Short mmCIF file of C-alpha atoms in Angstrom, two decimals:
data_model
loop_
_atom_site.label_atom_id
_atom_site.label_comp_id
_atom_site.label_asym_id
_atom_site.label_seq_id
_atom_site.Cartn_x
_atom_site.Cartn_y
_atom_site.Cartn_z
CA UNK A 1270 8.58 181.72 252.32
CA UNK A 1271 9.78 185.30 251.69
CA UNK A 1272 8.40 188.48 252.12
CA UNK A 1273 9.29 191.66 251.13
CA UNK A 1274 9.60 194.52 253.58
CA UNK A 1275 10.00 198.04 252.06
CA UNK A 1276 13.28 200.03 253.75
CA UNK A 1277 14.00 203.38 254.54
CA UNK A 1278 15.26 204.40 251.07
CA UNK A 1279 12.19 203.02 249.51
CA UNK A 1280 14.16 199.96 248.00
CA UNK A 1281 11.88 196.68 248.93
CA UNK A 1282 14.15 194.19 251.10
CA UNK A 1283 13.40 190.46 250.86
CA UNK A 1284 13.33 188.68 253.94
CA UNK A 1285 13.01 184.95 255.38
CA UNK A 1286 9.86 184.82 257.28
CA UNK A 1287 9.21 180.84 257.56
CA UNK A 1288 10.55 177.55 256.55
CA UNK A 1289 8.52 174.25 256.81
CA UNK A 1290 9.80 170.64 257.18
CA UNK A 1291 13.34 169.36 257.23
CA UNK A 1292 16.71 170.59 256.11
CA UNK A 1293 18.48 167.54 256.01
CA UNK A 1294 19.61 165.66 253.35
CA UNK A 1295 17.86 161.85 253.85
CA UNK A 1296 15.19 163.31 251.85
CA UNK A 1297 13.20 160.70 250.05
CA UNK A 1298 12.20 160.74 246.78
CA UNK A 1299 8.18 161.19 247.89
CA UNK A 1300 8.93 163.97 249.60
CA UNK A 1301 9.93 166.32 247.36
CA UNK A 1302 7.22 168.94 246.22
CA UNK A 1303 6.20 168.73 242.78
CA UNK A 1304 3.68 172.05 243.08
CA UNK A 1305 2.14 174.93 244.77
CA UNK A 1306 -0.81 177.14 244.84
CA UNK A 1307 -2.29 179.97 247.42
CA UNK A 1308 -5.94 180.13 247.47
CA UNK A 1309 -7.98 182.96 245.96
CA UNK A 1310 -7.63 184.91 249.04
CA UNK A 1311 -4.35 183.55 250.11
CA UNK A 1312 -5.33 182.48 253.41
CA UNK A 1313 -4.34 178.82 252.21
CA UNK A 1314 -1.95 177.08 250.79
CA UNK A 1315 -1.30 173.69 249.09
CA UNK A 1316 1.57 171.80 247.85
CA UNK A 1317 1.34 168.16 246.50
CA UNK A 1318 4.39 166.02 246.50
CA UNK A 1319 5.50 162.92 244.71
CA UNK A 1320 4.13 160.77 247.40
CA UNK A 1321 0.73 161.61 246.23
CA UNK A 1322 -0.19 163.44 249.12
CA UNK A 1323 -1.06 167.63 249.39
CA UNK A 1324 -0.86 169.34 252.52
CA UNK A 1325 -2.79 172.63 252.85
CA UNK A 1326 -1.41 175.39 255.23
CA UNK A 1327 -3.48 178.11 256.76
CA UNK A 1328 -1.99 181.61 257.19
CA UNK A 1329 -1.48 182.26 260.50
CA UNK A 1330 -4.01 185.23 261.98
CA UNK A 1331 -1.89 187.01 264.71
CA UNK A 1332 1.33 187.44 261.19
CA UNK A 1333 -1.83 188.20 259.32
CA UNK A 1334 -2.61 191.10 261.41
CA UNK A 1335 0.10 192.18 262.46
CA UNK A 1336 2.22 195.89 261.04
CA UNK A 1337 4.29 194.95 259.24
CA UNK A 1338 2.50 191.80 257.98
CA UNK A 1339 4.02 189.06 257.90
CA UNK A 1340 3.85 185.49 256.02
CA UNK A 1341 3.65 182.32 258.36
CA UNK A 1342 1.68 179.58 257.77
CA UNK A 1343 0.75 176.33 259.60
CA UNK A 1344 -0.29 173.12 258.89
CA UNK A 1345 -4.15 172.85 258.17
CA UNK A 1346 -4.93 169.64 256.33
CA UNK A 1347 -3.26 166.45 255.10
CA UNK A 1348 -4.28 163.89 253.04
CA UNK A 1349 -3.45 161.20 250.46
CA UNK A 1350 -4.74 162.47 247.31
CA UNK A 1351 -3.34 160.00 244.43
CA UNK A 1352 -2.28 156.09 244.71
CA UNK A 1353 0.73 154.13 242.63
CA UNK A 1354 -1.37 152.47 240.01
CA UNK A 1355 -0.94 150.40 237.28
CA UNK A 1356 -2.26 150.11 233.44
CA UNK A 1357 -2.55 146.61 233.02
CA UNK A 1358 -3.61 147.29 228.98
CA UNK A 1359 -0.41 149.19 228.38
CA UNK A 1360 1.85 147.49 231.03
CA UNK A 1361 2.64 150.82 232.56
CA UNK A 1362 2.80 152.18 235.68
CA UNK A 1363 0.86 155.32 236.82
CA UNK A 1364 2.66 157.54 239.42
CA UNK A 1365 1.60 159.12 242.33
CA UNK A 1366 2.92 162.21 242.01
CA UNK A 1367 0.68 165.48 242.51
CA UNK A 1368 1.15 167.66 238.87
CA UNK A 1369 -0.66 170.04 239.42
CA UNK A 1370 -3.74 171.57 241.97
CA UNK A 1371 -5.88 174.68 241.43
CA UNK A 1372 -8.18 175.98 243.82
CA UNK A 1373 -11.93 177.10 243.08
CA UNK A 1374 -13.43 179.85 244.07
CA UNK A 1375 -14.97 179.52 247.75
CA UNK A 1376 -19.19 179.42 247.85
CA UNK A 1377 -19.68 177.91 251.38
CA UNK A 1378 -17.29 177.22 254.63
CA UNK A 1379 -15.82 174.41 252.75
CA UNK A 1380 -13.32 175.00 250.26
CA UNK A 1381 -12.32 172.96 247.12
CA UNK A 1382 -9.71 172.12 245.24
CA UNK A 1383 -8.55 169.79 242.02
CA UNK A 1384 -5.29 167.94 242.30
CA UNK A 1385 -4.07 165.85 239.43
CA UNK A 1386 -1.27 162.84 238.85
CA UNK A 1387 -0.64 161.52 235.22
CA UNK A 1388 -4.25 160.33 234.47
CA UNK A 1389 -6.73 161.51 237.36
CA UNK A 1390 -8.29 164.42 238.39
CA UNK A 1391 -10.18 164.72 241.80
CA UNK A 1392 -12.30 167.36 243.29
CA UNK A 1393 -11.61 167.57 246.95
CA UNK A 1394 -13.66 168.99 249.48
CA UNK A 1395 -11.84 170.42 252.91
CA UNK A 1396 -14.16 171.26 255.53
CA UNK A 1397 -14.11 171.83 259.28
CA UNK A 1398 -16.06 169.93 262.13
CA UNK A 1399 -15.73 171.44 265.83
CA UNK A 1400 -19.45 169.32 266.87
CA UNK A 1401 -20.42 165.93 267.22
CA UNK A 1402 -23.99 164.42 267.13
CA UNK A 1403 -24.77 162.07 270.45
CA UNK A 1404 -27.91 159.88 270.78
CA UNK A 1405 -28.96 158.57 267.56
CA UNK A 1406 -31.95 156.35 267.70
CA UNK A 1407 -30.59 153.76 265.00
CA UNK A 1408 -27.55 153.63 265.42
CA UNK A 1409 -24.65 153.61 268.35
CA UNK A 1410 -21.91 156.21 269.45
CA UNK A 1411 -19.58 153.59 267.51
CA UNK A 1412 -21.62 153.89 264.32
CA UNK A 1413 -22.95 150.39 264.37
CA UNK A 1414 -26.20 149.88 263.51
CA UNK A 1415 -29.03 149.20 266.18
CA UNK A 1416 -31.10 146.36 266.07
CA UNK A 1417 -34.57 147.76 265.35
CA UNK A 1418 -36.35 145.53 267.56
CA UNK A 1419 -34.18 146.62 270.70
CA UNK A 1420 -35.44 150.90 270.23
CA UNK A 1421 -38.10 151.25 272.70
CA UNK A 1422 -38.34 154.98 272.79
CA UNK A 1423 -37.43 157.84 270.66
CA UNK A 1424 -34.64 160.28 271.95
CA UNK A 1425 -33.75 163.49 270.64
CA UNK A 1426 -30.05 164.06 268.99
CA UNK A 1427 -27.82 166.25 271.22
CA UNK A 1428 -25.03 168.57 269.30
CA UNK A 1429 -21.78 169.17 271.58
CA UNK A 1430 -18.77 170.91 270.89
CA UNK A 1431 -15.45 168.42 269.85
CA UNK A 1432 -11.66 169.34 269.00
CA UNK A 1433 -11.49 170.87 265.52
CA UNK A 1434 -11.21 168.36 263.12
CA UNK A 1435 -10.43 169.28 259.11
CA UNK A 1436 -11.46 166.57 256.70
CA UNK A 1437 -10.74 165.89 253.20
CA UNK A 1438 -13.20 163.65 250.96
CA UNK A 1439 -12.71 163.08 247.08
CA UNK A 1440 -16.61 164.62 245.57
CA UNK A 1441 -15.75 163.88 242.35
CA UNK A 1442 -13.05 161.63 240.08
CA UNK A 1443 -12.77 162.63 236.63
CA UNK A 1444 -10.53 159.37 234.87
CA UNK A 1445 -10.71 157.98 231.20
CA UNK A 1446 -9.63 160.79 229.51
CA UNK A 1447 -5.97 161.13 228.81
CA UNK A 1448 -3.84 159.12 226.86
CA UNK A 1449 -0.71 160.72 227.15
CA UNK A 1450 0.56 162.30 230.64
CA UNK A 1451 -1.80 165.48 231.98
CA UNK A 1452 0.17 168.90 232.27
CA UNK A 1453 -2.16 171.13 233.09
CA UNK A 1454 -5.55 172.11 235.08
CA UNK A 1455 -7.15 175.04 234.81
CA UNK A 1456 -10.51 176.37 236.60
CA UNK A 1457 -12.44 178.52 234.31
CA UNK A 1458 -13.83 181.96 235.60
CA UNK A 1459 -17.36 180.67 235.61
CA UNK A 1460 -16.65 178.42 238.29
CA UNK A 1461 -18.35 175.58 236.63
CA UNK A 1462 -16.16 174.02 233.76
CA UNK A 1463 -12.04 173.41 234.02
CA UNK A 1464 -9.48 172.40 231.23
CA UNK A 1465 -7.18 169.53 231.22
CA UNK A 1466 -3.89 169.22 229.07
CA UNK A 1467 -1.71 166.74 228.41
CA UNK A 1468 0.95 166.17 225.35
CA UNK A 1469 -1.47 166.04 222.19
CA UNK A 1470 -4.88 166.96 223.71
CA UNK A 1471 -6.87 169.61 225.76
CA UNK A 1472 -10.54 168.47 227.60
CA UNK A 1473 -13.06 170.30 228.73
CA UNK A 1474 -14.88 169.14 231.64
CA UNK A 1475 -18.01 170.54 233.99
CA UNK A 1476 -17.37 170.07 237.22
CA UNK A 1477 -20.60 168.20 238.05
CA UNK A 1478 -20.02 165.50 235.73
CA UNK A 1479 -17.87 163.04 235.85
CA UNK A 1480 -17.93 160.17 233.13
CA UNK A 1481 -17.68 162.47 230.06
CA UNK A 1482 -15.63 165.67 228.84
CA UNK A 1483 -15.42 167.89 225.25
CA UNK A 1484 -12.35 167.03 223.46
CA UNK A 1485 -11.76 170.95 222.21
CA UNK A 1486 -8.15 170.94 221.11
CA UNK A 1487 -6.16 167.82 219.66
CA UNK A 1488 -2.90 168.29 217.68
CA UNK A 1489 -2.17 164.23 217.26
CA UNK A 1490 -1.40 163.77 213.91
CA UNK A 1491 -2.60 161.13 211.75
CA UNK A 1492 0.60 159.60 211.55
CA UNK A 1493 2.83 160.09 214.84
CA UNK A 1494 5.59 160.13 212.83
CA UNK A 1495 5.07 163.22 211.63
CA UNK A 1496 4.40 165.16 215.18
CA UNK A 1497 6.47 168.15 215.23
CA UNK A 1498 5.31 169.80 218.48
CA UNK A 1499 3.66 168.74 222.56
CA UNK A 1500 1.25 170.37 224.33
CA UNK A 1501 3.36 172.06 227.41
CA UNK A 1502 0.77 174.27 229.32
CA UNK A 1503 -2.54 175.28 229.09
CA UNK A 1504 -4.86 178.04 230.87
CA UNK A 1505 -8.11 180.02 231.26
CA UNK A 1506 -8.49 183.69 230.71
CA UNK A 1507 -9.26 184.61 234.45
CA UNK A 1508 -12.15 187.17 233.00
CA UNK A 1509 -13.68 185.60 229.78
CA UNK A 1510 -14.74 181.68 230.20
CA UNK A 1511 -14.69 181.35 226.25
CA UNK A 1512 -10.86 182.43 225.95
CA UNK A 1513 -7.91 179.83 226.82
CA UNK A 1514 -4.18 179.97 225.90
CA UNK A 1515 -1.98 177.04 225.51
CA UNK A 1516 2.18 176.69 224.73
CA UNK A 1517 3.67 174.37 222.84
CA UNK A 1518 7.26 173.13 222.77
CA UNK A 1519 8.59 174.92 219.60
CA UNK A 1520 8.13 178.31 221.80
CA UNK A 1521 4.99 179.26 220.00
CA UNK A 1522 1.51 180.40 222.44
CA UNK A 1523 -2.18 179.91 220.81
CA UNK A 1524 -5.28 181.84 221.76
CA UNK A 1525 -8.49 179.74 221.34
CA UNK A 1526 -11.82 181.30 221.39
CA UNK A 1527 -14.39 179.03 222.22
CA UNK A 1528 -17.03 181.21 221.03
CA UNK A 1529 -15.73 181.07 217.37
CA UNK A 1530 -15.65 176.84 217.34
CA UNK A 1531 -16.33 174.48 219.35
CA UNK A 1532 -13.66 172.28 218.49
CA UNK A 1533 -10.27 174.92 218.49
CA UNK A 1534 -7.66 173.25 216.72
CA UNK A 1535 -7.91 175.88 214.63
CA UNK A 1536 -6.46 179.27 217.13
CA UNK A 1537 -7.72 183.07 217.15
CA UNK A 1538 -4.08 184.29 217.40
CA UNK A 1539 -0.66 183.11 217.47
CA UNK A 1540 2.37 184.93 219.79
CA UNK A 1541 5.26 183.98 218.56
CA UNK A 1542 8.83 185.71 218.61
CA UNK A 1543 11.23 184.96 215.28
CA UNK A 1544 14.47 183.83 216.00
CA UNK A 1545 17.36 186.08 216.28
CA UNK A 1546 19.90 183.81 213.70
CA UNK A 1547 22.72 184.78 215.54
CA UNK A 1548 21.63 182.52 218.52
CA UNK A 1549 21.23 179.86 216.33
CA UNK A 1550 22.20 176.62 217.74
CA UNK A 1551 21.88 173.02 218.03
CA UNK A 1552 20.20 173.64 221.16
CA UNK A 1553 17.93 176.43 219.52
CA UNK A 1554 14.72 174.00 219.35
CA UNK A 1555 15.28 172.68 223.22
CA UNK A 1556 15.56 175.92 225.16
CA UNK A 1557 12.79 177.74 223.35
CA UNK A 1558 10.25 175.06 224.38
CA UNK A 1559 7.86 176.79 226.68
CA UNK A 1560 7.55 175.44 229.88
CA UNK A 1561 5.29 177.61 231.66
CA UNK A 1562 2.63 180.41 230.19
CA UNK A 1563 0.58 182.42 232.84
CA UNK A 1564 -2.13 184.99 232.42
CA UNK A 1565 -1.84 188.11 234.22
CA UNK A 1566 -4.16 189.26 236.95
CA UNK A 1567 -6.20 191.77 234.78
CA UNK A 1568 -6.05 189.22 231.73
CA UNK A 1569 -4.32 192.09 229.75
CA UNK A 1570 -0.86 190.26 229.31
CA UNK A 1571 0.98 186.78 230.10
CA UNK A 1572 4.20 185.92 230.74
CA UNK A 1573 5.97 182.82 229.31
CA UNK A 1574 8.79 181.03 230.29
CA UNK A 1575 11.44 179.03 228.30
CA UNK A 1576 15.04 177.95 229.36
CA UNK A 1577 16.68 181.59 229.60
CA UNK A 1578 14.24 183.98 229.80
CA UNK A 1579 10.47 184.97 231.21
CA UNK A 1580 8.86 186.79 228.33
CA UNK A 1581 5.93 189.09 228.76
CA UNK A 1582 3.45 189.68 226.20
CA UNK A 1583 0.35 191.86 225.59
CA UNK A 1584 -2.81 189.76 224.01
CA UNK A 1585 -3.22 192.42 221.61
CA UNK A 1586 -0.15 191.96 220.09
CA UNK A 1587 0.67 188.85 218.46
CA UNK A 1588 4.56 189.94 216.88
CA UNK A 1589 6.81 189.50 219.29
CA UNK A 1590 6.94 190.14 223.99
CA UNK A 1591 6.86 193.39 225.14
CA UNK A 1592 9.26 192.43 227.80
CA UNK A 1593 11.88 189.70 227.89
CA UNK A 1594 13.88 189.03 231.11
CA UNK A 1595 17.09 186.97 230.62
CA UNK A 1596 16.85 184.31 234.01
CA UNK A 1597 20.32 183.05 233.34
CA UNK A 1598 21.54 184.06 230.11
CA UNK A 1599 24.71 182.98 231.48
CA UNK A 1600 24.01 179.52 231.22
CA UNK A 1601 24.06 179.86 227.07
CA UNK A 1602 27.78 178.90 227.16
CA UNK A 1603 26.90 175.62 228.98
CA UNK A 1604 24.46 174.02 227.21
CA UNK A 1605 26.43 171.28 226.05
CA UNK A 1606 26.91 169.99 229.48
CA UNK A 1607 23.51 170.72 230.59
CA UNK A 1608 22.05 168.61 228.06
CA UNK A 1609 24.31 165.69 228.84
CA UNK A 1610 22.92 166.25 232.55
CA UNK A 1611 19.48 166.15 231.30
CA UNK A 1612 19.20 169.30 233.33
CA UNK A 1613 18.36 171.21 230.08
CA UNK A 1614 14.82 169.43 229.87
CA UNK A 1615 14.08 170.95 233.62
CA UNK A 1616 10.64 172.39 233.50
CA UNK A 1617 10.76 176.42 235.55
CA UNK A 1618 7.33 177.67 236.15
CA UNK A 1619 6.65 181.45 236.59
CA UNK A 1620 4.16 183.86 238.46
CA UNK A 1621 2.74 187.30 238.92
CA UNK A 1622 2.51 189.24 241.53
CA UNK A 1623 -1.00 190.03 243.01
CA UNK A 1624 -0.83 193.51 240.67
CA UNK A 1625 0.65 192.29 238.00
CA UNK A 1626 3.44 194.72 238.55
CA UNK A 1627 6.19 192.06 239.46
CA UNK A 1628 7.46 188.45 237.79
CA UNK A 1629 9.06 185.81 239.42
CA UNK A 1630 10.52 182.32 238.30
CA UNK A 1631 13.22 179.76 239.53
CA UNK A 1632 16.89 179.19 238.77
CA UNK A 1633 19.94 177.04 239.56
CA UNK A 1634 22.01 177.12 242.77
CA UNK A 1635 18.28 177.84 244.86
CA UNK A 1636 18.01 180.84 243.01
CA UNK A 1637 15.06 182.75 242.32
CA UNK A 1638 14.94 186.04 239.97
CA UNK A 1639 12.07 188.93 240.75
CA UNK A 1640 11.90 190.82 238.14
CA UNK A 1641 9.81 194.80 238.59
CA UNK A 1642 7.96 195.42 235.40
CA UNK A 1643 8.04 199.15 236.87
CA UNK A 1644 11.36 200.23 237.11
CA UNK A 1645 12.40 197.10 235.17
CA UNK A 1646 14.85 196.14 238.01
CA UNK A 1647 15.84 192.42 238.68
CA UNK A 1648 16.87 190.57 241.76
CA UNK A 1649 18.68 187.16 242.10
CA UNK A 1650 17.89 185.86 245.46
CA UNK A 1651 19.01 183.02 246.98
CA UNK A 1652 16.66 180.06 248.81
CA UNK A 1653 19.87 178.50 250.70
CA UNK A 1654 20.10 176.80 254.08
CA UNK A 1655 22.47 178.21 255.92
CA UNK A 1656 20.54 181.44 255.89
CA UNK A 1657 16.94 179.82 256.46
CA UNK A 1658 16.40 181.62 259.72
CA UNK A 1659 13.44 183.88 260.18
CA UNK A 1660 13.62 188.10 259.51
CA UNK A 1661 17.44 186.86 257.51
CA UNK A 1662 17.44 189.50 254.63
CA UNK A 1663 18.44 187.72 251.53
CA UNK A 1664 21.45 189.44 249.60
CA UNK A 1665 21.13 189.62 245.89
CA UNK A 1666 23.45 187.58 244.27
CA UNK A 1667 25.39 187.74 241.30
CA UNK A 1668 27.05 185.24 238.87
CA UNK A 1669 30.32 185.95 236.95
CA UNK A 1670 30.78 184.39 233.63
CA UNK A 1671 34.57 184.47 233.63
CA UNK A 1672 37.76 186.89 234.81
CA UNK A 1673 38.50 188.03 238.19
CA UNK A 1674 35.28 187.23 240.56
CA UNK A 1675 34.24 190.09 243.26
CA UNK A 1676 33.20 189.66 246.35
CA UNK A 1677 29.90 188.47 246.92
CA UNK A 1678 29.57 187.41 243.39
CA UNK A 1679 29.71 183.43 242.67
CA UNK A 1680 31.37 181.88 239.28
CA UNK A 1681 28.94 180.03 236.93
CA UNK A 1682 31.35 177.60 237.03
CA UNK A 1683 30.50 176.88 240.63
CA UNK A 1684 26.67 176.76 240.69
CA UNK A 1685 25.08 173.41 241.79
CA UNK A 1686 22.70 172.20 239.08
CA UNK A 1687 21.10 169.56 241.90
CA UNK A 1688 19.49 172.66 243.37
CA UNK A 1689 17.12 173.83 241.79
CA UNK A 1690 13.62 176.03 242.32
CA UNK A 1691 11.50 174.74 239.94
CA UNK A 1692 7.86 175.90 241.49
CA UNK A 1693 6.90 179.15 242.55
CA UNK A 1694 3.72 180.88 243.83
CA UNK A 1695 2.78 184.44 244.88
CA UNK A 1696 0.25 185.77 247.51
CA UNK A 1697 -2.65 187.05 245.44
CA UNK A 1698 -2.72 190.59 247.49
CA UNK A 1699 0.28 191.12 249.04
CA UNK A 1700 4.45 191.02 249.14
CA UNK A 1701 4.57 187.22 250.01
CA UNK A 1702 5.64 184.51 248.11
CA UNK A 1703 7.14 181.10 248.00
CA UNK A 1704 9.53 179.05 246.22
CA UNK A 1705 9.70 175.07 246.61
CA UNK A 1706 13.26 173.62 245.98
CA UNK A 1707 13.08 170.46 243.67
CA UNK A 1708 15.82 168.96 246.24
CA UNK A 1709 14.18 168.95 249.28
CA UNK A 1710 11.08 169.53 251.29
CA UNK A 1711 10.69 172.78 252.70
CA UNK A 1712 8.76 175.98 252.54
CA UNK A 1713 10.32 179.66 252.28
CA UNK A 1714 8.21 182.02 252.49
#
């Protein structure tokens, strides 16, 4: 995790304040972190991997409280959320791995959260327990049932105090409804209805029921020969529960208003930025697939991210961004080899900050790019090992394209494309966020 600390000057200095889990290389494959998400208030945090499994981490109160605040979080909760399965009517296998989890809005001391693989969604509950219940009357301490016959007096239930224990248990499993690979959750602001993407299709489900949803976008074409674009995200407006925005992979973002149709294949508005012909390549099509579209805090904007750049646009202008912030515009020269390496296809997701002032999104090498909407300065920071200690300030970095290269600056030729930050998060309310490296399993916050 990193937080930012603001220095004497006024400049804001990012900082290692925590890493989780191992930084050795005998990594498995389940073990690396496929996504992130804070809680509404940020006290938690959840990551699923491809093992299936999410583990939750609690903020820590004494870094919570303390001046300057800092970012450190412990383990709360762990639990298998998703199984291996297998289709036996398709002959295909189902992963395990954790796409995507969004957290609902907390009601009671228990919180909740959806976590999806390929197919299923489930709606986990995590509560605490810190009592026990001694002296039933039917049944023993063990939880075997007592022989009616043998109770020969009533006794009243005692409640004593026990170790904390947190406990996760599936409420609901929402299955049947995808054909094609989900993409996407998203919890609607009325706390009572979420979306699910995938490829071709977008459901809408309630959360109390379980066996059927409302099919309210579907792009399949009658003839798949003829489909010319994928579903590649897909989210709520966090104010008004009848407006939802979803990208596609020819770099084009939809508006749907549910209150105009019920079935929105057919969009309110359409963002969309014409090509500049002088970047015209064979690659044009690939990089300008969207891979990541967020709505801002305030619902007044979104940012959406292809293969080079973040772009930020206002929902009352459908033209073109009102921002665009090149990630790694040096990589245009090596797309060739990048799509030979498959790397090309990688999928970056971006954030906001809690006040919508700030972007950030992932990069090569371990870098991550923050990018202030205010002064419109960037920073390339690097998630790297060998300076994973706690309070280490992280040194922008720069990449040379060619030439003589400076000090402190690294050639483009050089960067590792193994490494890679694929999935970020930011605290809801404050300077602290965290970006999960696709390589390994660990936690910088």
């Amino acid at each position: 995790m990193d937080c930012a600390e603001t220095s004497s000057n006024g400049d804001i200095q990012w900082c290692f304040s925590q890493v989780k889990g191992t930084l050795e290389d005998d990594v498995t494959e389940a073990d690396i972190i496929s996504c992130v998400e804070f809680n509404h208030d940020g006290d938690l945090l959840a990551t699923g991997d491809k093992g299936g499994r999410v583990v939750i981490f609690q903020r820590d109160p004494i870094s919570k409280n303390s001046i300057p605040r800092r970012g450190e979080y412990n383990v709360y909760s762990t639990f298998q959320s998703h199984e291996p399965e297998f289709d036996y009517l398709k002959s295909l296998e189902i992963e395990e791995k954790i796409n995507k989890i969004r957290w609902l809005k907390r009601k009671n001391p228990a919180h909740f959260l959806l976590s999806t693989n390929d197919k299923t969604i489930k709606l986990w509950k995590v509560s605490e327990r810190d009592k026990r219940v001694e002296g039933y009357n039917t049944k023993e301490e063990n939880g075997a049932i007592r022989d009616p016959a043998c109770i020969t007096a009533l006794r009243v239930p005692t409640i004593k105090p026990m170790e904390l224990m947190v406990e996760a248990s599936p409420r609901r499993i929402f299955a049947n409804a995808h054909t094609y690979h989900i993409n996407s959750i998203s919890v609607n602001s009325d706390q009572e209805t979420y979306l699910s993407a995938d490829d071709l299709r977008i459901n809408l489900w309630h959360l109390e029921i379980t066996d059927q949803s409302f099919n309210i976008v579907d792009i399949k074409p009658t003839n798949m020969e003829e489909l010319t674009e994928v579903i590649t995200a897909a989210e709520f407006h966090p104010v008004e529960c009848n407006v939802l925005v979803y990208s596609s992979s020819k770099g084009t973002i939809r508006l749907c208003d549910m209150r105009s149709a019920a079935l929105c294949d057919h969009h309110s508005k359409l963002f969309e930025e014409p090509e500049d012909p002088t970047n015209r390549s064979f690659f044009s099509e690939i990089i300008s697939s969207i891979s990541d579209v967020k709505l801002s805090n305030s619902g007044r904007y979104m940012i959406s991210r292809d293969y080079l750049s973040v772009k930020v646009w206002d929902l009352q202008m459908e033209t073109k961004p009102i921002e665009c912030y090149p990630v790694h515009e040096y990589l245009r020269s090596k797309l060739c080899s990048l799509y030979e390496n498959d790397c090309i296809f990688d999928k970056f997701e971006c954030c906001w900050s809690g006040n919508d002032s700030a972007i950030m999104t992932g990069s090569y090498n371990n870098f991550f790019r923050v990018f202030d909407r205010t002064t419109k300065r960037d920073l390339t920071l690097e998630a790297a090992r060998d300076i994973a200690k706690p309070k280490t300030l992280l040194k922008p970095r720069k990449v040379c394209t060619g030439g003589k290269r400076k000090k402190d600056e690294i050639s483009v030729d050089c960067l590792d494309f193994n490494k890679k930050i694929l999935h970020t998060a930011w605290h809801p309310s404050e300077n602290v966020h965290i970006c999960m490296q696709i390589i390994q399993r660990y936690i910088l916050t």
